[in-house]
Short mmCIF file of C-alpha atoms and ligand atoms in Angstrom, two decimals:
data_model
loop_
_atom_site.label_atom_id
_atom_site.label_comp_id
_atom_site.label_asym_id
_atom_site.label_seq_id
_atom_site.Cartn_x
_atom_site.Cartn_y
_atom_site.Cartn_z
CA UNK A 1 0.00 0.00 0.00
CA UNK A 2 1.50 3.33 -1.05
CA UNK A 3 0.53 6.45 0.85
CA UNK A 4 0.40 9.91 -0.67
CA UNK A 5 3.53 11.87 0.22
CA UNK A 6 5.26 14.93 -1.16
CA UNK A 7 8.18 12.68 -2.18
CA UNK A 8 11.78 12.86 -0.96
CA UNK A 9 13.80 16.04 -0.42
CA UNK A 10 16.90 16.55 -2.62
CA UNK A 11 19.50 19.32 -2.50
CA UNK A 12 20.56 20.89 -5.79
CA UNK A 13 24.07 22.11 -6.67
CA UNK A 14 24.70 23.96 -9.88
CA UNK A 15 27.73 24.87 -11.94
CA UNK A 16 27.10 28.18 -13.69
CA UNK A 17 29.73 27.64 -16.41
CA UNK A 18 32.38 25.01 -17.18
CA UNK A 19 35.22 25.31 -14.70
CA UNK A 20 33.21 27.07 -11.97
CA UNK A 21 32.53 25.68 -8.50
CA UNK A 22 29.27 23.86 -7.88
CA UNK A 23 27.10 26.09 -5.70
CA UNK A 24 24.03 25.16 -3.68
CA UNK A 25 20.94 26.43 -5.52
CA UNK A 26 18.12 25.13 -3.31
CA UNK A 27 16.07 21.99 -2.98
CA UNK A 28 13.44 19.98 -4.84
CA UNK A 29 11.14 17.05 -4.11
CA UNK A 30 11.34 13.92 -6.24
CA UNK A 31 10.79 10.19 -5.99
CA UNK A 32 14.07 9.17 -7.64
CA UNK A 33 17.29 10.57 -9.07
CA UNK A 34 16.13 11.12 -12.64
CA UNK A 35 13.04 12.99 -11.45
CA UNK A 36 15.24 14.99 -9.07
CA UNK A 37 17.50 16.04 -11.95
CA UNK A 38 14.59 17.09 -14.14
CA UNK A 39 12.89 18.99 -11.35
CA UNK A 40 16.18 20.69 -10.50
CA UNK A 41 16.60 21.83 -14.09
CA UNK A 42 13.02 23.13 -14.32
CA UNK A 43 13.18 24.86 -10.96
CA UNK A 44 16.68 26.34 -10.92
CA UNK A 45 17.77 26.71 -14.52
CA UNK A 46 15.07 28.35 -16.61
CA UNK A 47 17.45 31.03 -17.92
CA UNK A 48 20.64 29.12 -18.57
CA UNK A 49 21.80 29.52 -14.95
CA UNK A 50 23.56 26.16 -15.12
CA UNK A 51 25.64 24.01 -17.42
CA UNK A 52 25.79 21.10 -14.99
CA UNK A 53 23.72 19.98 -12.00
CA UNK A 54 24.31 17.67 -9.02
CA UNK A 55 21.37 16.40 -7.00
CA UNK A 56 21.94 14.78 -3.61
CA UNK A 57 19.36 13.20 -1.29
CA UNK A 58 19.08 15.68 1.61
CA UNK A 59 19.32 12.76 4.04
CA UNK A 60 22.83 11.95 2.73
CA UNK A 61 24.27 15.36 3.61
CA UNK A 62 26.33 15.65 6.76
CA UNK A 63 26.62 19.18 8.13
CA UNK A 64 28.85 20.62 10.85
CA UNK A 65 27.15 21.72 14.02
CA UNK A 66 27.28 25.48 14.62
CA UNK A 67 27.55 24.84 18.39
CA UNK A 68 30.95 23.21 17.80
CA UNK A 69 32.25 26.01 15.60
CA UNK A 70 34.75 27.29 18.17
CA UNK A 71 36.38 23.91 18.60
CA UNK A 72 35.93 22.75 15.06
CA UNK A 73 37.27 25.76 13.18
CA UNK A 74 39.42 27.57 15.72
CA UNK A 75 42.75 25.70 15.45
CA UNK A 76 43.29 27.27 12.03
CA UNK A 77 43.62 30.77 13.46
CA UNK A 78 46.86 30.30 15.39
CA UNK A 79 48.82 28.82 12.51
CA UNK A 80 49.99 32.11 11.07
CA UNK A 81 52.87 30.36 9.30
CA UNK A 82 50.28 29.10 6.80
CA UNK A 83 50.11 32.57 5.32
CA UNK A 84 52.80 34.10 3.12
CA UNK A 85 52.86 37.33 5.14
CA UNK A 86 54.44 35.37 8.03
CA UNK A 87 57.75 35.14 6.19
CA UNK A 88 60.49 37.76 6.08
CA UNK A 89 61.72 38.45 2.57
CA UNK A 90 65.33 39.61 1.96
CA UNK A 91 65.23 43.30 1.27
CA UNK A 92 66.03 43.21 -2.45
CA UNK A 93 64.12 40.06 -3.41
CA UNK A 94 61.13 40.51 -5.70
CA UNK A 95 57.92 38.65 -4.97
CA UNK A 96 56.97 36.03 -7.53
CA UNK B 1 13.71 21.56 36.02
CA UNK B 2 11.55 24.30 34.63
CA UNK B 3 14.03 26.92 35.75
CA UNK B 4 16.80 25.11 33.97
CA UNK B 5 14.81 25.06 30.72
CA UNK B 6 14.06 28.73 31.11
CA UNK B 7 17.74 29.50 31.59
CA UNK B 8 18.65 27.57 28.44
CA UNK B 9 16.01 29.41 26.45
CA UNK B 10 17.24 32.73 27.74
CA UNK B 11 20.79 31.90 26.75
CA UNK B 12 19.63 30.95 23.25
CA UNK B 13 17.82 34.27 22.97
CA UNK B 14 20.83 36.30 24.13
CA UNK B 15 23.25 34.59 21.73
CA UNK B 16 20.75 34.84 18.92
CA UNK B 17 20.12 38.53 19.42
CA UNK B 18 23.86 39.18 19.58
CA UNK B 19 24.22 37.58 16.15
CA UNK B 20 21.32 39.58 14.76
CA UNK B 21 22.85 42.73 16.19
CA UNK B 22 26.13 41.91 14.39
CA UNK B 23 24.24 41.58 11.13
CA UNK B 24 25.05 37.85 10.86
CA UNK B 25 22.59 35.72 8.93
CA UNK B 26 20.83 32.89 10.72
CA UNK B 27 21.14 29.41 9.19
CA UNK B 28 18.87 26.36 9.64
CA UNK B 29 21.08 24.57 12.18
CA UNK B 30 21.62 27.67 14.34
CA UNK B 31 19.76 27.88 17.63
CA UNK B 32 16.92 30.36 17.39
CA UNK B 33 14.05 31.40 19.64
CA UNK B 34 10.75 29.68 19.04
CA UNK B 35 9.07 32.98 18.22
CA UNK B 36 11.53 33.62 15.39
CA UNK B 37 10.97 30.17 13.90
CA UNK B 38 7.19 30.51 14.13
CA UNK B 39 7.16 34.00 12.66
CA UNK B 40 9.29 32.83 9.73
CA UNK B 41 7.22 29.73 9.03
CA UNK B 42 4.08 31.86 8.99
CA UNK B 43 5.57 34.55 6.78
CA UNK B 44 7.49 32.33 4.34
CA UNK B 45 4.62 29.88 3.89
CA UNK B 46 2.15 32.71 3.32
CA UNK B 47 4.57 34.05 0.74
CA UNK B 48 4.93 30.62 -0.94
CA UNK B 49 1.16 30.06 -1.03
CA UNK B 50 0.72 33.51 -2.59
CA UNK B 51 3.09 32.67 -5.45
CA UNK B 52 1.19 29.47 -6.17
CA UNK B 53 -2.37 30.79 -5.76
CA UNK B 54 -1.31 33.81 -7.84
CA UNK B 55 -0.92 31.50 -10.82
CA UNK B 56 -4.71 31.07 -11.01
CA UNK B 57 -5.97 34.51 -12.11
CA UNK B 58 -3.26 34.66 -14.78
CA UNK B 59 -3.53 31.01 -15.83
CA UNK B 60 -7.12 31.79 -16.65
CA UNK B 61 -5.89 33.88 -19.61
CA UNK B 62 -3.31 31.58 -21.22
CA UNK B 63 -5.76 30.15 -23.74
CA UNK B 64 -7.15 33.61 -24.49
CA UNK B 65 -3.92 35.58 -24.90
CA UNK B 66 -4.30 37.84 -27.96
CA UNK B 67 -1.10 36.77 -29.76
CA UNK B 68 1.35 33.88 -29.73
CA UNK B 69 4.00 36.24 -28.34
CA UNK B 70 1.71 37.24 -25.47
CA UNK B 71 0.88 33.59 -24.78
CA UNK B 72 4.55 32.59 -24.60
CA UNK B 73 5.35 35.46 -22.26
CA UNK B 74 2.42 34.71 -19.98
CA UNK B 75 3.33 31.02 -19.81
CA UNK B 76 6.94 31.84 -18.89
CA UNK B 77 5.78 34.33 -16.26
CA UNK B 78 3.40 31.88 -14.63
CA UNK B 79 6.03 29.15 -14.69
CA UNK B 80 8.35 31.54 -12.82
CA UNK B 81 5.67 32.06 -10.16
CA UNK B 82 5.44 28.30 -9.67
CA UNK B 83 9.22 28.29 -9.25
CA UNK B 84 9.01 31.10 -6.69
CA UNK B 85 6.55 29.03 -4.71
CA UNK B 86 9.00 26.12 -4.74
CA UNK B 87 12.00 28.24 -3.64
CA UNK B 88 9.93 29.50 -0.73
CA UNK B 89 8.49 26.13 0.29
CA UNK B 90 12.10 24.92 0.30
CA UNK B 91 13.12 27.79 2.60
CA UNK B 92 10.18 27.11 4.95
CA UNK B 93 11.03 23.41 5.10
CA UNK B 94 14.51 24.21 6.45
CA UNK B 95 12.69 25.39 9.59
CA UNK B 96 11.40 21.90 10.32
CA UNK B 97 7.93 21.91 8.77
CA UNK B 98 7.11 19.44 5.98
CA UNK B 99 5.65 20.24 2.58
CA UNK B 100 2.56 18.16 3.40
CA UNK B 101 1.97 20.17 6.57
CA UNK B 102 2.37 23.42 4.66
CA UNK B 103 -0.21 22.38 2.06
CA UNK B 104 -2.55 21.13 4.75
CA UNK B 105 -2.34 24.48 6.56
CA UNK B 106 -3.32 26.20 3.32
CA UNK B 107 -6.26 23.89 2.75
CA UNK B 108 -7.61 24.21 6.28
CA UNK B 109 -7.26 28.00 6.19
CA UNK B 110 -4.67 28.07 8.97
CA UNK B 111 -2.18 29.60 6.55
CA UNK B 112 -3.11 32.62 4.46
CA UNK B 113 -2.05 33.86 1.05
CA UNK B 114 -1.99 37.38 -0.32
CA UNK B 115 -5.42 38.96 -0.46
CA UNK B 116 -4.81 40.34 -3.92
CA UNK B 117 -5.37 36.95 -5.56
CA UNK B 118 -8.96 36.86 -4.39
CA UNK B 119 -9.83 39.38 -7.11
CA UNK B 120 -10.76 38.17 -10.61
CA UNK B 121 -8.86 38.88 -13.85
CA UNK B 122 -11.79 40.03 -15.99
CA UNK B 123 -10.17 41.29 -19.21
CA UNK B 124 -6.82 41.09 -20.99
CA UNK B 125 -5.97 44.50 -19.51
CA UNK B 126 -6.11 42.84 -16.09
CA UNK B 127 -3.12 40.71 -17.11
CA UNK B 128 -1.30 43.98 -17.81
CA UNK B 129 -2.44 45.49 -14.51
CA UNK B 130 -1.45 42.39 -12.53
CA UNK B 131 2.07 42.29 -13.97
CA UNK B 132 2.57 46.02 -13.66
CA UNK B 133 0.91 46.72 -10.30
CA UNK B 134 0.79 43.42 -8.40
CA UNK B 135 4.23 42.23 -9.41
CA UNK B 136 5.44 45.83 -9.08
CA UNK B 137 4.25 45.94 -5.48
CA UNK B 138 5.63 42.47 -4.80
CA UNK B 139 9.06 43.53 -6.11
CA UNK B 140 9.25 46.49 -3.72
CA UNK B 141 8.56 44.14 -0.83
CA UNK B 142 10.90 41.41 -2.08
CA UNK B 143 13.82 43.75 -2.73
CA UNK B 144 13.59 44.80 0.90
CA UNK B 145 13.45 41.15 2.02
CA UNK B 146 16.70 40.29 0.22
CA UNK B 147 18.39 41.51 3.41
CA UNK B 148 16.15 39.57 5.80
CA UNK B 149 18.07 37.83 8.59
CA UNK B 150 17.19 34.19 7.79
CA UNK B 151 19.71 32.91 5.23
CA UNK B 152 17.52 30.52 3.18
CA UNK B 153 14.71 33.13 2.96
CA UNK B 154 17.12 35.85 1.93
CA UNK B 155 18.72 33.65 -0.75
CA UNK B 156 15.30 32.72 -2.14
CA UNK B 157 14.47 36.44 -2.33
CA UNK B 158 17.64 37.24 -4.27
CA UNK B 159 16.78 34.57 -6.82
CA UNK B 160 13.16 35.75 -7.04
CA UNK B 161 14.10 39.41 -7.50
CA UNK B 162 16.29 38.53 -10.49
CA UNK B 163 13.24 37.04 -12.19
CA UNK B 164 10.60 39.54 -11.13
CA UNK B 165 11.70 42.55 -13.14
CA UNK B 166 10.58 40.90 -16.38
CA UNK B 167 7.16 40.28 -14.80
CA UNK B 168 6.63 43.94 -14.04
CA UNK B 169 7.89 45.03 -17.45
CA UNK B 170 5.69 42.67 -19.46
CA UNK B 171 2.67 43.97 -17.54
CA UNK B 172 3.62 47.59 -18.13
CA UNK B 173 4.16 46.83 -21.82
CA UNK B 174 0.60 45.47 -22.11
CA UNK B 175 -0.79 48.61 -20.46
CA UNK B 176 1.34 50.90 -22.65
CA UNK B 177 0.23 49.11 -25.81
CA UNK B 178 -3.43 49.37 -24.87
CA UNK B 179 -3.08 53.05 -24.00
CA UNK B 180 -1.61 53.60 -27.47
CA UNK B 181 -4.53 51.72 -29.05
CA UNK B 182 -8.22 52.37 -29.72
CA UNK B 183 -10.54 54.24 -27.41
CA UNK B 184 -12.04 50.93 -26.24
CA UNK B 185 -8.59 49.57 -25.42
CA UNK B 186 -7.74 52.70 -23.46
CA UNK B 187 -10.96 52.40 -21.49
CA UNK B 188 -10.27 48.76 -20.79
CA UNK B 189 -6.78 49.60 -19.48
CA UNK B 190 -8.13 52.42 -17.29
CA UNK B 191 -10.85 50.13 -15.95
CA UNK B 192 -8.26 47.51 -14.98
CA UNK B 193 -6.17 50.25 -13.35
CA UNK B 194 -9.21 51.40 -11.36
CA UNK B 195 -9.90 47.92 -10.03
CA UNK B 196 -6.29 46.88 -9.22
CA UNK B 197 -4.83 50.11 -7.83
CA UNK B 198 -6.31 49.99 -4.34
CA UNK B 199 -5.90 46.24 -3.74
CA UNK B 200 -2.25 46.70 -4.79
CA UNK B 201 -1.76 49.38 -2.12
CA UNK B 202 -3.34 47.02 0.42
CA UNK B 203 -0.72 44.36 -0.41
CA UNK B 204 1.71 46.21 1.88
CA UNK B 205 -0.54 45.57 4.86
CA UNK B 206 -1.98 47.87 7.55
CA UNK B 207 -0.54 51.30 8.31
CA UNK B 208 2.48 51.37 10.63
CA UNK B 209 0.34 53.07 13.28
CA UNK B 210 -1.96 50.04 13.40
CA UNK B 211 0.39 47.06 13.06
CA UNK B 212 1.22 46.17 16.64
CA UNK B 213 2.97 42.86 15.85
CA UNK B 214 5.89 44.21 13.89
CA UNK B 215 8.12 44.83 16.95
CA UNK B 216 9.97 41.50 16.96
CA UNK B 217 9.96 41.32 13.18
CA UNK B 218 12.05 44.50 13.14
CA UNK B 219 14.18 43.64 16.14
CA UNK B 220 15.05 40.26 14.62
CA UNK B 221 15.57 41.84 11.20
CA UNK B 222 12.99 39.66 9.48
CA UNK B 223 11.41 42.87 8.23
CA UNK B 224 13.73 45.68 7.12
CA UNK B 225 11.28 48.40 6.06
CA UNK B 226 7.84 49.32 7.38
CA UNK B 227 4.58 48.79 5.47
CA UNK B 228 4.10 52.51 4.88
CA UNK B 229 7.69 53.04 3.73
CA UNK B 230 7.34 50.28 1.15
CA UNK B 231 3.90 51.50 0.06
CA UNK B 232 5.29 54.97 -0.56
CA UNK B 233 8.18 53.61 -2.55
CA UNK B 234 5.74 51.73 -4.77
CA UNK B 235 3.43 54.71 -5.27
CA UNK B 236 6.29 57.07 -6.13
CA UNK B 237 7.64 54.94 -8.94
CA UNK B 238 4.24 53.78 -10.25
CA UNK B 239 2.56 57.20 -10.50
CA UNK B 240 5.32 58.34 -12.82
CA UNK B 241 4.91 55.27 -15.04
CA UNK B 242 1.13 55.80 -15.17
CA UNK B 243 1.56 59.40 -16.25
CA UNK B 244 3.93 58.47 -19.07
CA UNK B 245 1.31 56.27 -20.75
CA UNK B 246 -1.68 58.47 -19.90
CA UNK B 247 -3.37 56.40 -17.19
CA UNK B 248 -5.16 58.17 -14.34
CA UNK B 249 -4.54 57.06 -10.75
CA UNK B 250 -8.03 56.45 -9.29
CA UNK B 251 -7.36 58.56 -6.19
CA UNK B 252 -8.60 62.14 -6.25
CA UNK B 253 -6.71 62.89 -3.02
CA UNK B 254 -3.33 61.85 -4.41
CA UNK B 255 -0.89 64.74 -4.18
CA UNK B 256 2.83 65.37 -4.30
CA UNK B 257 4.38 66.44 -1.01
CA UNK B 258 7.24 68.81 -1.75
CA UNK B 259 8.60 68.49 1.79
CA UNK B 260 8.80 64.70 2.12
CA UNK B 261 9.53 64.08 -1.56
CA UNK B 262 6.75 61.47 -1.68
CA UNK B 263 3.20 61.23 -2.93
CA UNK B 264 0.43 61.26 -0.38
CA UNK B 265 -2.47 58.93 -1.10
CA UNK B 266 -6.13 59.09 -0.10
CA UNK B 267 -7.72 56.90 2.58
CA UNK B 268 -7.48 53.14 2.00
CA UNK B 269 -10.70 51.16 2.47
CA UNK B 270 -9.57 48.84 5.26
CA UNK B 271 -13.10 47.58 5.70
CA UNK B 272 -12.84 45.93 2.29
CA UNK B 273 -9.36 44.61 3.12
CA UNK B 274 -10.59 42.85 6.25
CA UNK B 275 -13.70 41.60 4.50
CA UNK B 276 -11.60 39.90 1.81
CA UNK B 277 -9.12 38.48 4.37
CA UNK B 278 -12.05 37.02 6.28
CA UNK B 279 -12.90 35.01 3.18
CA UNK B 280 -15.55 37.21 1.59
CA UNK B 281 -13.67 38.45 -1.45
CA UNK B 282 -14.92 37.76 -4.96
CA UNK B 283 -12.77 34.65 -5.53
CA UNK B 284 -11.68 33.19 -2.15
CA UNK B 285 -13.82 30.09 -2.48
CA UNK B 286 -12.93 29.44 -6.10
CA UNK B 287 -9.16 29.78 -5.49
CA UNK B 288 -9.13 27.33 -2.61
CA UNK B 289 -11.43 24.81 -4.26
CA UNK B 290 -9.24 24.83 -7.34
CA UNK B 291 -6.06 24.27 -5.31
CA UNK B 292 -7.59 21.40 -3.37
CA UNK B 293 -8.94 19.79 -6.55
CA UNK B 294 -5.59 19.98 -8.35
CA UNK B 295 -3.81 18.64 -5.27
CA UNK B 296 -6.17 15.66 -5.07
CA UNK B 297 -6.07 15.07 -8.82
CA UNK B 298 -2.27 14.80 -8.61
CA UNK B 299 -2.38 12.15 -5.91
CA UNK B 300 -2.20 9.18 -8.29
CA UNK B 301 0.85 10.69 -10.00
CA UNK B 302 2.78 10.92 -6.73
CA UNK B 303 1.70 7.41 -5.79
CA UNK B 304 2.72 6.05 -9.19
CA UNK B 305 6.14 7.71 -8.87
CA UNK B 306 6.62 6.06 -5.48
CA UNK B 307 5.52 2.69 -6.83
CA UNK B 308 7.98 3.06 -9.70
CA UNK B 309 10.82 3.81 -7.30
CA UNK B 310 9.97 0.79 -5.11
CA UNK B 311 9.81 -1.48 -8.13
CA UNK B 312 13.23 -0.32 -9.33
CA UNK B 313 14.71 -0.76 -5.88
CA UNK B 314 13.47 -4.34 -5.81
CA UNK B 315 15.03 -5.02 -9.19
CA UNK B 316 18.47 -3.82 -8.09
FE1 FE2 C 401 6.75 35.75 -7.90
FE1 FE2 C 402 6.07 37.77 -10.40
#
């Protein structure tokens, strides 16, 4: 017995032109991956906004927890030697 | 126990308001006060329902559009509105409410949609007036909401605003063409103007002096401009456009205020506004019956799609 639902939630990522990053566009509902792709195209690319689309079941996405942000992202801040400005250049050397 | 819960809630509120104060955007997984979540669900779902119900008065004219060009434009415009509804349902769903619940709230009358769509589109000039005035008013509101504090809502607004300017222009083009046409066409355009002008002004909601609930909406940066501010913005730009094509604004009290740099409009008939909200507008019943019918008619399609998925899963 199949009950009436609004189908599964999928997240849509779109590449605006070849070579660009895939950026989250929004979400769609669909029963399977081919319907998700078609719905994503109809919903988020009516004016050539995309040249390529990824659809991902929303349930498969793992997101960081904002409550853990301090612990999770902080260690990066004290590693100043990861930035080029940390280094002393000899006076006459030109930057590449 | 209760004290502990209260303390947690207070801490959430303090951290949340600090973020809002900083101008940070709020994302779905961030802690937020219940009142914020509820306000957003109500506002975003009302907005989504309006986009979808708004397809009805215009859809009514697709088969009767006067030229193939006009038919193509109208189809594209209405398809956009369906898309806007979907962007907004998506944003509302990030707050923890399901699409089925949202639709159910619309069908039971718990959720509202914009009053304006309870008026009928009687002639082709109404399609011009809707695009020009109704979409024009919607744009003013949506541009302001691009900076709303809830990230998914704000992003949906940015996407919507990019698409809306064509809607307003195609409506204005219809009005301009009719005003450059025969006497009958001019009368038809003026008649549509007369019927849609006041309901369009009402789209911005009650006057600031009589909207007591907007306190938190401003404090939490859901709303960035007041109803009257937005209404004035709309009037200022629309009066000029009406004059250019020779349409008369159906408000004998309308006058330019040198000091404020804005137009002042005559009294709005709030009695009519409340009457229509209460369900007694010309098309309330028809709009809702149509939505429910289409929703029920689509049931077998959703069920078939599910059955197809299950069958394929079994085969793999
Ligand atoms: Fe829209
Ligand atoms: Fe629109």
